[in-house]
Short mmCIF file of C-alpha atoms in Angstrom, two decimals:
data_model
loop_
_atom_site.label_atom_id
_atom_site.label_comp_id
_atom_site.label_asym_id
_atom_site.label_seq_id
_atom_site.Cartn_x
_atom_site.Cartn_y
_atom_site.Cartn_z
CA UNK A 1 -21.24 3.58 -27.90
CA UNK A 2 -19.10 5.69 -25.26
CA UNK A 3 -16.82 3.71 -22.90
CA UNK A 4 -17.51 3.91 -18.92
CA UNK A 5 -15.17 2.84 -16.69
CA UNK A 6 -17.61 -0.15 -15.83
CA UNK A 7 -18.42 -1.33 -19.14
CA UNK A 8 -14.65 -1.52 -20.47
CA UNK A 9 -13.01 -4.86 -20.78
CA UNK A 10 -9.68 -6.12 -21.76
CA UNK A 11 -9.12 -8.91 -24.19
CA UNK A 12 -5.64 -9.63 -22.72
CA UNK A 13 -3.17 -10.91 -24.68
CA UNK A 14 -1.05 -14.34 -24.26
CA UNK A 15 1.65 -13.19 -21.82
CA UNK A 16 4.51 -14.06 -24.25
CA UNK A 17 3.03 -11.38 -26.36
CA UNK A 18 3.49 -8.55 -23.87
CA UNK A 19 5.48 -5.79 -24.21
CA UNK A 20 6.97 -5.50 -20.77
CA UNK A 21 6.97 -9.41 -20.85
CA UNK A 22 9.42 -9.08 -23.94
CA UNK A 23 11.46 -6.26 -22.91
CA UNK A 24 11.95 -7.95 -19.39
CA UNK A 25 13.14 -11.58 -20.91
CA UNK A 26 15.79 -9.17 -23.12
CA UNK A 27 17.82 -7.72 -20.13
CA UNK A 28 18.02 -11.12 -18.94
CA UNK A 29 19.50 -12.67 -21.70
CA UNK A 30 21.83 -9.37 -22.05
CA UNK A 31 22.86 -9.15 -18.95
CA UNK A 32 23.74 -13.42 -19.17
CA UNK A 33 25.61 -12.10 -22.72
CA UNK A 34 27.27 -9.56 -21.00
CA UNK A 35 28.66 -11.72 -18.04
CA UNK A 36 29.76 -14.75 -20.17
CA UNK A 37 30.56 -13.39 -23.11
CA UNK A 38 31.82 -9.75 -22.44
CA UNK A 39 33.11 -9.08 -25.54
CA UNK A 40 30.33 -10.35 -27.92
CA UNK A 41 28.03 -8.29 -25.83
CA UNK A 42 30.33 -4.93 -25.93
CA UNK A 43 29.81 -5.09 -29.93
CA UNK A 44 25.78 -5.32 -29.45
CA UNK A 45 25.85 -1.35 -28.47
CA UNK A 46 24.71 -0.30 -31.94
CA UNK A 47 21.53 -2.34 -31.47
CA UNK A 48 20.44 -0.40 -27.97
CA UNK A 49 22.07 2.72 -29.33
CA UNK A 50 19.85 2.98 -32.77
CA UNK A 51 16.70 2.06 -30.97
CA UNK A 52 17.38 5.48 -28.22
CA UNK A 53 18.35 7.50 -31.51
CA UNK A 54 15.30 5.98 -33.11
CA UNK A 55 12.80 7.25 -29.88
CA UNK A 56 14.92 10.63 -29.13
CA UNK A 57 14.11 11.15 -33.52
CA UNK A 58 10.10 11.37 -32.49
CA UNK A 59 10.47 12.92 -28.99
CA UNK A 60 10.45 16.58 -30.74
CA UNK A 61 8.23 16.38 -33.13
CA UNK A 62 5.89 14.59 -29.80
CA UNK A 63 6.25 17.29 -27.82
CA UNK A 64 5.78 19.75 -29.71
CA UNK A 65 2.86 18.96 -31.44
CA UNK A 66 1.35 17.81 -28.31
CA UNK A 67 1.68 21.10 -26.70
CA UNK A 68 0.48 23.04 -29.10
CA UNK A 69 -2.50 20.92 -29.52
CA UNK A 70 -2.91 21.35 -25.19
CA UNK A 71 -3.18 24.99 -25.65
CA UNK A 72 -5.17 24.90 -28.47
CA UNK A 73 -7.83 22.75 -26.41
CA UNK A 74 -7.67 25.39 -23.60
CA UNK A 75 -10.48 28.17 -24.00
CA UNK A 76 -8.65 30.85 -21.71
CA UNK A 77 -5.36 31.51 -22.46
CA UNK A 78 -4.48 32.72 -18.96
CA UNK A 79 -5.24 29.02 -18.14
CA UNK A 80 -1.92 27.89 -19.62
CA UNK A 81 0.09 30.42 -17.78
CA UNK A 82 -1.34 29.12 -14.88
CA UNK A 83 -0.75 26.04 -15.01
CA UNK A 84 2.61 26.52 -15.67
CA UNK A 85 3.16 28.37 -13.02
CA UNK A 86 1.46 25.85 -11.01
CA UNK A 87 4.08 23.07 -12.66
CA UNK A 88 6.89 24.86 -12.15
CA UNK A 89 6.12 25.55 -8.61
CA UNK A 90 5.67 22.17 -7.60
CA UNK A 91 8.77 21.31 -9.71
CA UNK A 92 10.92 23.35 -7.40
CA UNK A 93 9.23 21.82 -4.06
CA UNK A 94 9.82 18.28 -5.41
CA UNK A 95 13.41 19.08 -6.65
CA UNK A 96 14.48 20.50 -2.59
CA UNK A 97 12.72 17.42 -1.20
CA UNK A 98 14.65 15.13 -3.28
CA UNK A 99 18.05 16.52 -2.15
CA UNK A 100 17.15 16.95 1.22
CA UNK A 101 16.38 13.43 0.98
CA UNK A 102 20.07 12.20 -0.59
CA UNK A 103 21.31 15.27 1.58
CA UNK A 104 20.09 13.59 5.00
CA UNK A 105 20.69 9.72 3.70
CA UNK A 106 24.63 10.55 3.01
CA UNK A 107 25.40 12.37 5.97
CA UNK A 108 23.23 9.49 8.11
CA UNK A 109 25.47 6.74 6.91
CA UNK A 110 28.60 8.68 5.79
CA UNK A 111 30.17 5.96 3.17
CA UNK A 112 33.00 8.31 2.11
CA UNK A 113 34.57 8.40 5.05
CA UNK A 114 37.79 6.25 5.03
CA UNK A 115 38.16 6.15 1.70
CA UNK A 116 40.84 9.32 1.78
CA UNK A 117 41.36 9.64 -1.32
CA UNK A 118 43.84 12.11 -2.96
CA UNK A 119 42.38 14.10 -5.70
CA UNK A 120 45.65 15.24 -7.19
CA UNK A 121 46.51 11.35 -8.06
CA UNK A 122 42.79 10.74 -9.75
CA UNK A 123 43.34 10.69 -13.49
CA UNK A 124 40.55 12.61 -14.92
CA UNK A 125 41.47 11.34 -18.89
CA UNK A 126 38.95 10.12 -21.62
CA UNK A 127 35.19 10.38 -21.59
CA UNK A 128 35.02 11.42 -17.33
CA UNK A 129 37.73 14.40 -18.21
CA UNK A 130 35.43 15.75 -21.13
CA UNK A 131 32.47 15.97 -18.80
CA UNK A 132 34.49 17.66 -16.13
CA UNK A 133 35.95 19.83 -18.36
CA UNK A 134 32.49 21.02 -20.16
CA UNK A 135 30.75 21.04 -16.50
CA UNK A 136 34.17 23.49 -15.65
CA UNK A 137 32.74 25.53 -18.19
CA UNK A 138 29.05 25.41 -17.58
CA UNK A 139 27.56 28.23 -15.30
CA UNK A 140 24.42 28.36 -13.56
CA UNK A 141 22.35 30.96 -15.75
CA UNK A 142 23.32 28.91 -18.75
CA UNK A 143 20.27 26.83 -18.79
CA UNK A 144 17.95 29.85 -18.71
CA UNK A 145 19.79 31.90 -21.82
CA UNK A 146 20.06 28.35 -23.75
CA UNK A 147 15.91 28.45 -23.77
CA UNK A 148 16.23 30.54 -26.94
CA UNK A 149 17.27 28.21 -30.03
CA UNK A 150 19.24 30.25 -32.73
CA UNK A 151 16.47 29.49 -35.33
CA UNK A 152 13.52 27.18 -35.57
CA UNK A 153 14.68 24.06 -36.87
CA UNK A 154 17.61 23.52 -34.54
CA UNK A 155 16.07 22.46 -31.36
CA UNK A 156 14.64 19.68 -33.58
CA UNK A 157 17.77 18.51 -35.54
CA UNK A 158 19.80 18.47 -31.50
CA UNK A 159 16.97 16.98 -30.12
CA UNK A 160 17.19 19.80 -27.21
CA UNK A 161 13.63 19.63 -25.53
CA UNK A 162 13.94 22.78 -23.56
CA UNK A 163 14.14 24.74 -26.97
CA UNK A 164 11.66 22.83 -28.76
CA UNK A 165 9.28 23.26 -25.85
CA UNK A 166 9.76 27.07 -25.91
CA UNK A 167 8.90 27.01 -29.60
CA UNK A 168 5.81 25.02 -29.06
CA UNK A 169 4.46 27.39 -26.16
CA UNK A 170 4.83 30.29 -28.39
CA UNK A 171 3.55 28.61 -31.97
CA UNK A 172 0.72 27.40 -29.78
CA UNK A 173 -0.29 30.48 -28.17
CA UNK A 174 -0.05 32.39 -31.75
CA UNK A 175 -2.27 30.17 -33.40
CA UNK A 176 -4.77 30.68 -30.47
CA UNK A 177 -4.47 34.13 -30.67
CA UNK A 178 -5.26 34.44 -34.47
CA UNK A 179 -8.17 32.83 -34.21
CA UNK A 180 -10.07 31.22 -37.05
CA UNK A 181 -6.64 31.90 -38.77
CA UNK A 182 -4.78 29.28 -37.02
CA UNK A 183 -8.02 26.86 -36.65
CA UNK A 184 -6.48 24.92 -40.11
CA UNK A 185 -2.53 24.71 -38.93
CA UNK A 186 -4.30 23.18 -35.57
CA UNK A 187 -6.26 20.55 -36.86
CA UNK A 188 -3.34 19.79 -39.43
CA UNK A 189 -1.29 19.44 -35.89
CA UNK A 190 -3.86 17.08 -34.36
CA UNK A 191 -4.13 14.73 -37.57
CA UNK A 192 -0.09 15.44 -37.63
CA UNK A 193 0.32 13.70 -34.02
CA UNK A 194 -2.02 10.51 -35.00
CA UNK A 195 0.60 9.82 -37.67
CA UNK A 196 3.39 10.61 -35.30
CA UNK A 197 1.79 8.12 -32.89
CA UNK A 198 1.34 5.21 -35.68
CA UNK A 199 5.34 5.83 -36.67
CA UNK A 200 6.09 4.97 -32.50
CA UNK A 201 4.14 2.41 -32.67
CA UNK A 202 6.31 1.02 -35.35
CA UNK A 203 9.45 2.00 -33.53
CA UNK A 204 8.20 0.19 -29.99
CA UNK A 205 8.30 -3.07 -31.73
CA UNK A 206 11.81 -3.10 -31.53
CA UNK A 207 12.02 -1.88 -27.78
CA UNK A 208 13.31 -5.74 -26.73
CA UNK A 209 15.99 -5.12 -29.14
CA UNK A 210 16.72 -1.84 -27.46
CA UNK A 211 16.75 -3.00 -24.30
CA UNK A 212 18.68 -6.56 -25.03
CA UNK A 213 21.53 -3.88 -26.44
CA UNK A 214 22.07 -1.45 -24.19
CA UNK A 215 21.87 -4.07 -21.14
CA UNK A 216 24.50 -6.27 -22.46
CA UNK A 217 26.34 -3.39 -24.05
CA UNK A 218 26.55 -2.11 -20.05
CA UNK A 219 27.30 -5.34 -18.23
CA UNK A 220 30.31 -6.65 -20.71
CA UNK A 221 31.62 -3.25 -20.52
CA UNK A 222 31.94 -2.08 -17.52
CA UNK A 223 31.40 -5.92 -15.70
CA UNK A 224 29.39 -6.87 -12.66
CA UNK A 225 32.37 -6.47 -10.80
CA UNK A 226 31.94 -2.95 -10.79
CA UNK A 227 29.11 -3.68 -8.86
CA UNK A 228 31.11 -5.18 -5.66
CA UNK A 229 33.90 -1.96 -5.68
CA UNK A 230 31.26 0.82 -4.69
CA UNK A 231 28.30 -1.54 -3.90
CA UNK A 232 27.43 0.19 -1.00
CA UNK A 233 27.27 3.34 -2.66
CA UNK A 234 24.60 2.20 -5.34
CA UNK A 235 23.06 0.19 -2.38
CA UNK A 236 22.21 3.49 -0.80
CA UNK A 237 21.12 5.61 -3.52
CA UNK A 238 18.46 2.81 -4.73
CA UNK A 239 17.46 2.47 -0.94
CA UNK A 240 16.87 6.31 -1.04
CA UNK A 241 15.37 6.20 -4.32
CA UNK A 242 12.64 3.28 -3.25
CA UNK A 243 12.10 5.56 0.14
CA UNK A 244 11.92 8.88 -2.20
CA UNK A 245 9.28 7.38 -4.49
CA UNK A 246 7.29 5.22 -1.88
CA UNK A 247 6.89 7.39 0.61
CA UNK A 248 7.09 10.88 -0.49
CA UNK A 249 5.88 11.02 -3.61
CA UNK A 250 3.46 7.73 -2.44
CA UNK A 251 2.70 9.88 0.19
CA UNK A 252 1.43 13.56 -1.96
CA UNK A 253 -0.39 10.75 -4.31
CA UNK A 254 -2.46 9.96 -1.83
CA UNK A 255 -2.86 12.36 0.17
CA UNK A 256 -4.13 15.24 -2.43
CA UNK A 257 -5.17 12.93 -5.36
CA UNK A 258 -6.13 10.20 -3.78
CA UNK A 259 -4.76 7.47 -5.86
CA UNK A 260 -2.19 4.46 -5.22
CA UNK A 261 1.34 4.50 -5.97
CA UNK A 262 1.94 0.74 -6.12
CA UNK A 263 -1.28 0.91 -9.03
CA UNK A 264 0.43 3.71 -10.81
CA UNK A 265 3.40 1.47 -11.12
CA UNK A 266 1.42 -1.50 -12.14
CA UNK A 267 -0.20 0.82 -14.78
CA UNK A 268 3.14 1.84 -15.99
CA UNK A 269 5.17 -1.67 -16.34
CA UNK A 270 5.83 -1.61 -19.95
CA UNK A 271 7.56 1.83 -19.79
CA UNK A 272 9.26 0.82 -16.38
CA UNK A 273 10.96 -1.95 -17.98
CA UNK A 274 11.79 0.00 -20.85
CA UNK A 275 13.50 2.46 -18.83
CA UNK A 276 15.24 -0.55 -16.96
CA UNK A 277 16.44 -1.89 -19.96
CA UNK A 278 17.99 1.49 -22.09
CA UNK A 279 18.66 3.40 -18.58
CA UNK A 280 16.81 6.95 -20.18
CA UNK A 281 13.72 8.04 -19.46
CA UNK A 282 13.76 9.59 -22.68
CA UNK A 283 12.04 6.90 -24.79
CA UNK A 284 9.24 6.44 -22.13
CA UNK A 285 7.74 10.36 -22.31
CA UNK A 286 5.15 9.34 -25.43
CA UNK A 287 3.72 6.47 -23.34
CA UNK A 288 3.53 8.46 -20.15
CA UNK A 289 1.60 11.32 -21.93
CA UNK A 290 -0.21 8.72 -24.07
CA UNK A 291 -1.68 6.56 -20.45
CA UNK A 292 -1.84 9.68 -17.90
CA UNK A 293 -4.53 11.01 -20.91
CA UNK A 294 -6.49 7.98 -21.34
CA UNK A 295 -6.39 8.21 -17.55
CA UNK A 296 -8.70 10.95 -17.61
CA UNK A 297 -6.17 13.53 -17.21
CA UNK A 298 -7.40 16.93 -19.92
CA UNK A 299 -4.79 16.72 -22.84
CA UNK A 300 -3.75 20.56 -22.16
CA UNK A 301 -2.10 19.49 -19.10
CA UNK A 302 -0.76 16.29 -20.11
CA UNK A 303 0.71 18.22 -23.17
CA UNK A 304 2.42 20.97 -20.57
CA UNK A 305 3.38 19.24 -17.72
CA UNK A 306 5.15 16.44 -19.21
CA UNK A 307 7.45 17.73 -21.40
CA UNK A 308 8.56 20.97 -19.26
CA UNK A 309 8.63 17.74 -15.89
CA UNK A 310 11.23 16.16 -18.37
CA UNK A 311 13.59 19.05 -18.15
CA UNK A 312 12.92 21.16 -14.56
CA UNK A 313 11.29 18.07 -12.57
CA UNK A 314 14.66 15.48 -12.11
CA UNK A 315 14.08 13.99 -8.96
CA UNK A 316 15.62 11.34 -9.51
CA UNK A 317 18.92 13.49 -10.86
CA UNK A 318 18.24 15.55 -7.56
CA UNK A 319 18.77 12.22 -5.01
CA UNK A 320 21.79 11.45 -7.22
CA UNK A 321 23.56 14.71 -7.33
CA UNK A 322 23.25 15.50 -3.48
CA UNK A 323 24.40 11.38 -2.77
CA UNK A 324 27.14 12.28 -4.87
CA UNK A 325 28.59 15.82 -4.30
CA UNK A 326 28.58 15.17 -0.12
CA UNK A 327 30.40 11.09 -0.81
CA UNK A 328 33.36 12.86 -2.82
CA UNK A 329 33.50 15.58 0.33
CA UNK A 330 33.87 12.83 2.37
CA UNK A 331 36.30 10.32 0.24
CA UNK A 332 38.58 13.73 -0.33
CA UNK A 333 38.18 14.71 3.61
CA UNK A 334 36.57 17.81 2.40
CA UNK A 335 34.72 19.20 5.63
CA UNK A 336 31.39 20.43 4.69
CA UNK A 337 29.45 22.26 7.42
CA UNK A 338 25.57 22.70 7.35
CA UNK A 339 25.54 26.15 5.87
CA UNK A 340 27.84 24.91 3.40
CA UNK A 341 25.79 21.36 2.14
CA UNK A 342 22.77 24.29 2.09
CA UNK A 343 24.52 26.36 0.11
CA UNK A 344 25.19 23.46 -2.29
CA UNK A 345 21.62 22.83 -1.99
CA UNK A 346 20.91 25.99 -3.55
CA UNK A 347 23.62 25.99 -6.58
CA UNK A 348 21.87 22.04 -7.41
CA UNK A 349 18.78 23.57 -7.52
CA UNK A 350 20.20 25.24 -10.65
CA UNK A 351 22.59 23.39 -12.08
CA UNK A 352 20.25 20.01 -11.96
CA UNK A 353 18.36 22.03 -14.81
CA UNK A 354 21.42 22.91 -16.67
CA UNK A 355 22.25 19.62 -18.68
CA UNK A 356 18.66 17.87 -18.57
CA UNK A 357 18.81 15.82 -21.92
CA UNK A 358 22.76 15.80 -22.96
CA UNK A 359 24.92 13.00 -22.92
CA UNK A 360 26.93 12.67 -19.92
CA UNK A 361 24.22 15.07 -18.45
CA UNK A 362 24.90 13.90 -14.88
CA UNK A 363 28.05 14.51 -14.82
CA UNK A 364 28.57 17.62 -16.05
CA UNK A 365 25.41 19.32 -13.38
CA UNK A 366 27.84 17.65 -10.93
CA UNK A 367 30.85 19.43 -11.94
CA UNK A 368 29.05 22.89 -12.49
CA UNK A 369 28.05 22.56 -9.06
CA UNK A 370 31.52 21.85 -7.46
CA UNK A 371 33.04 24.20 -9.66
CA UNK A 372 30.64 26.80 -8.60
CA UNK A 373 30.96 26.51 -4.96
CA UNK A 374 34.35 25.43 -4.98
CA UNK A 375 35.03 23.41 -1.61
CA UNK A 376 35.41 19.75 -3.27
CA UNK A 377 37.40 18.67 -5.94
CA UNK A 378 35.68 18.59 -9.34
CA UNK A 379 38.21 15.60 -10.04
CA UNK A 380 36.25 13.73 -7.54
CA UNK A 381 34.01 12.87 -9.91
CA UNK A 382 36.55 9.82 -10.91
CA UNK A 383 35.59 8.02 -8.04
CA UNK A 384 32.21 7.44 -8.88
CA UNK A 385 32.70 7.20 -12.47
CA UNK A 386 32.98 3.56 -13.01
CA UNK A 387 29.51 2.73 -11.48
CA UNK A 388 27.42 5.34 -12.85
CA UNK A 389 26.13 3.41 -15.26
CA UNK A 390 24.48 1.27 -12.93
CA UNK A 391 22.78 4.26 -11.07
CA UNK A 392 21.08 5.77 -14.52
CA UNK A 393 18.56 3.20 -14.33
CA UNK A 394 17.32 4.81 -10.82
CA UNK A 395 17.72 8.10 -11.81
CA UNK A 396 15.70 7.59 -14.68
CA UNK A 397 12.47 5.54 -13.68
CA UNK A 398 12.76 8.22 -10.42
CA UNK A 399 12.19 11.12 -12.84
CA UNK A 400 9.51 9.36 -14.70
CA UNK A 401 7.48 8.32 -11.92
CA UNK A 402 8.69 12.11 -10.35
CA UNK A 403 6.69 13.68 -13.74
CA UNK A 404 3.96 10.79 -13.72
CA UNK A 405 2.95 12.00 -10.36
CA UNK A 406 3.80 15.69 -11.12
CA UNK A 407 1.33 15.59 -13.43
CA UNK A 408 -1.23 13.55 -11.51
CA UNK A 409 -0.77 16.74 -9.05
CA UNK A 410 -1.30 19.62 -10.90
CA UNK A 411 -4.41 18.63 -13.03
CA UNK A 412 -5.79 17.72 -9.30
CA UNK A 413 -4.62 21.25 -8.49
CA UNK A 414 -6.66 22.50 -12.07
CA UNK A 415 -9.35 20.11 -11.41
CA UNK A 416 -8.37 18.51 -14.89
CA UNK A 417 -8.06 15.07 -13.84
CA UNK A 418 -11.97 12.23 -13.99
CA UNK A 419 -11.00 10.32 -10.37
CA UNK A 420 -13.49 8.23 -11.03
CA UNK A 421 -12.02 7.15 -14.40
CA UNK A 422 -8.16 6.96 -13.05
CA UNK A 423 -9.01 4.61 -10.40
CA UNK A 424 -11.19 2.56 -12.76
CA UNK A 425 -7.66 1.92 -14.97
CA UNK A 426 -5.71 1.67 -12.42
CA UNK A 427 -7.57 -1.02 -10.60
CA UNK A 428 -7.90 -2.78 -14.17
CA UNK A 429 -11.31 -2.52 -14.34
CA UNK A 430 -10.83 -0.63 -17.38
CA UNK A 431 -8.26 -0.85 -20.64
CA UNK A 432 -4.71 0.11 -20.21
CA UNK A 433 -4.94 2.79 -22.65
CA UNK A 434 -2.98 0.64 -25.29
CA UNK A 435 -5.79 1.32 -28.05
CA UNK A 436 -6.99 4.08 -29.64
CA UNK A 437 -10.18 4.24 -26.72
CA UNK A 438 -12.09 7.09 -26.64
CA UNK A 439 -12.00 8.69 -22.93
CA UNK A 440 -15.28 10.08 -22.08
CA UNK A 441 -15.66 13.70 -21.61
CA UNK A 442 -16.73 15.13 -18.00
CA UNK A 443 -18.57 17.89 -17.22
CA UNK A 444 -16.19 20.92 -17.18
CA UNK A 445 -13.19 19.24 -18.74
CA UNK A 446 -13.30 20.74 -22.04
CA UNK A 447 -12.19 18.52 -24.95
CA UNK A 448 -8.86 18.49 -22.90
CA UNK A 449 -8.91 14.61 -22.70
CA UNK A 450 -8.84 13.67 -26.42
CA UNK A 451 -7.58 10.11 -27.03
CA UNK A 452 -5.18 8.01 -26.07
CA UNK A 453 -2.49 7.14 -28.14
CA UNK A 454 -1.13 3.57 -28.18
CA UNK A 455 1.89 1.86 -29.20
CA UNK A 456 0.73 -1.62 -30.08
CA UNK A 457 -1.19 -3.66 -26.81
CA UNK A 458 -4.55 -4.91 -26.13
CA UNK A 459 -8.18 -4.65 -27.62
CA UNK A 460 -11.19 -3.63 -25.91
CA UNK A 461 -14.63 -5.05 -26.40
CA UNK A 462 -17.52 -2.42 -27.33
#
């Protein structure tokens, strides 16, 4: 019997047995570890550390099975280009938003100022120097030319998502082309992915673990004292975050799909808290693409715009590098006029692509783009070093939620996306998408919705 949004019901489960439930009682108990006991908690980084390495291992082989499978489920191929065109398009509007937005919030309240700070004295040694010195090194184009692995199986083995996404564009548009050729390799991709899908499922049951290790792993390294020396800064940038993600994207939500942000979040707990607790965004792409499908978004779009959002849609990143780059101008009483925070603007636009993925990632965009312009200091970094740990947790659930909605946008823009079903889940009047349920298909949708792949939550009565 086919699901309706009306028929649907959720067994839920006892509360204890909750995924977001569990993951949210493990930061607390880290971050209690990592206050009392600081170094006891410092030795739990393996834990958090092998659970990331355990989620980046599957994020390839996700993406780019999922992809290919998206194309595969479009009948015209012109559709795809499209719609990427469409992505990347409203990738590049969101992106100068979200540094207008840090651009306007820093210059409104102008924390650097007094803080005169001498960037010949900053010591730019250990991990902070090695960022500056790779983002020295890193030039604007960089990200473009670095599209092209050097053979197939690379992308895979570095876990670089940009590369494996190119790969799956092209492997999925030549088994299109082919024809009844390719029709095998594509159902061996589809059957591929379920299997994929059961191994996450496996590795999610040890996302409390994850999270318990990275949190305490942060706190008893780097203290909550941290917190106090720069509080105002982080203050800010959350404030801006919460405004970014409320209001703006709140805003286009509801505006041009006509859907509620405070639902969406509701909808997307579990992965919030996961990103909370291992402060990536990284291990929260399969459940994104898993719910916005069972949402009634068409799989081809779920399968495009998510993992290209995860490398050219960083809002989040975006807030965070303009917060940043105008506070060390203003600690080193580096005067910045308009044309020249514009002109910034413009080089962030670029250079927020350029390390999307790679460790230290934030760091090095933010030296490629003082190094590029040259007015401030790329040894200004250091002041902002010690609490940028406790910003990755914004930056990361404000790209998630950037792509969640991203993608909410464009299949409105394709007419890809059953309303009527997405406001039935996200009201809870039908299943979270945590089974295996089938979503029904609409009239002019294609088989672009598929199933939705689940990672170990509730049952739904037939």
């Amino acid at each position: 019997m086919t699901h309706t949004p009306d028929t649907e019901r959720v067994a839920a489960k006892p509360w204890y047995r909750q995924l977001y439930v569990q993951v949210l009682v493990a930061i607390v108990v880290g971050i209690v570890l990592g206050w009392r006991w600081p170094d006891l908690a410092t030795s739990m980084e393996p834990i958090g550390t092998t659970f990331i390495t355990a989620m980046k291992m599957l994020i390839g082989p996700i993406v780019f099975l999922t992809i290919i499978g998206g194309i595969a489920g479009v009948a015209d191929l012109k559709k795809v280009g499209l719609t990427g065109l469409k992505a990347l398009t409203y990738f590049q509007a969101g992106t100068i938003v979200a540094l207008l937005t840090g651009l306007v919030a820093i210059n409104v309240f102008r924390l650097g100022d007094g803080v005169h700070a001498d960037p010949s004295t900053l010591d730019t040694s250990g991990d902070a120097g090695q960022y500056i010195a790779k983002g020295e090194h890193q030039h604007w184009w960089e990200f473009l030319t670095n599209i092209v692995p050097s053979n197939v199986f690379g992308p895979f083995v570095e876990g670089d998502i940009l590369q494996v996404i190119f790969l799956a564009v092209i492997f999925g548009i030549a088994l299109k082309a082919v024809g009844k050729a390719g029709e095998p390799f594509i159902a061996g991709a589809g059957r591929l992915t379920e299997v994929v899908f059961k191994v996450l499922s496996f590795v999610m049951k040890a996302a409390p673990l994850g999270a318990f290790g990275a949190m305490s792993y942060a706190i008893g390294k780097y203290g909550l004292s941290t917190l106090t020396s720069l509080g105002s800064l982080i203050l800010l940038f959350y404030a801006t975050s919460v405004l970014f993600v409320v209001v703006v994207l709140g805003g286009v939500l509801a505006a041009y799909v006509k859907l509620n942000i405070f639902q969406l979040f509701r909808y997307f707990k579990e992965e919030f808290f996961l990103i909370l607790g291992t402060s990536t965004a990284e291990p929260a792409l399969p459940g994104l693409m898993r719910k916005l499908q069972h949402m009634g978004v068409e799989r081809s779009t779920v399968g495009l715009v998510v993992p290209t959002g995860y490398s050219f849609n960083l809002d989040g990143a975006a807030i965070y590098l303009s917060l940043a780059t105008l506070y060390i101008a203003q600690a080193t009483d580096t005067p910045l006029s308009i044309t020249q925070q514009l002109g910034l603007l413009a080089v962030m636009l670029l250079t927020s692509k350029g390390a999307a993925g790679v460790a230290g990632g934030g760091f090095i965009a933010l030296t490629a783009t003082l190094s590029t312009v040259g007015h401030v200091p790329a040894s200004g970094i250091m002041l902002i070093f010690g609490i940028d740990k406790f910003m990755s947790e914004c930056r990361a659930l404000v790209n998630f939620f950037g792509n969640a909605v991203a993608t909410l946008v464009v299949a409105r823009w394709e007419n890809g996306v059953d309303l009527a079903r997405a406001r039935a889940v996200l009201s809870g009047r039908a299943a979270d998408g945590q089974t295996m349920t089938p979503v029904p298909v609409q009239a002019g949708h294609g088989s672009g919705h598929g199933y939705g792949h689940g990672y170990g939550g509730t049952e739904t009565s037939r």
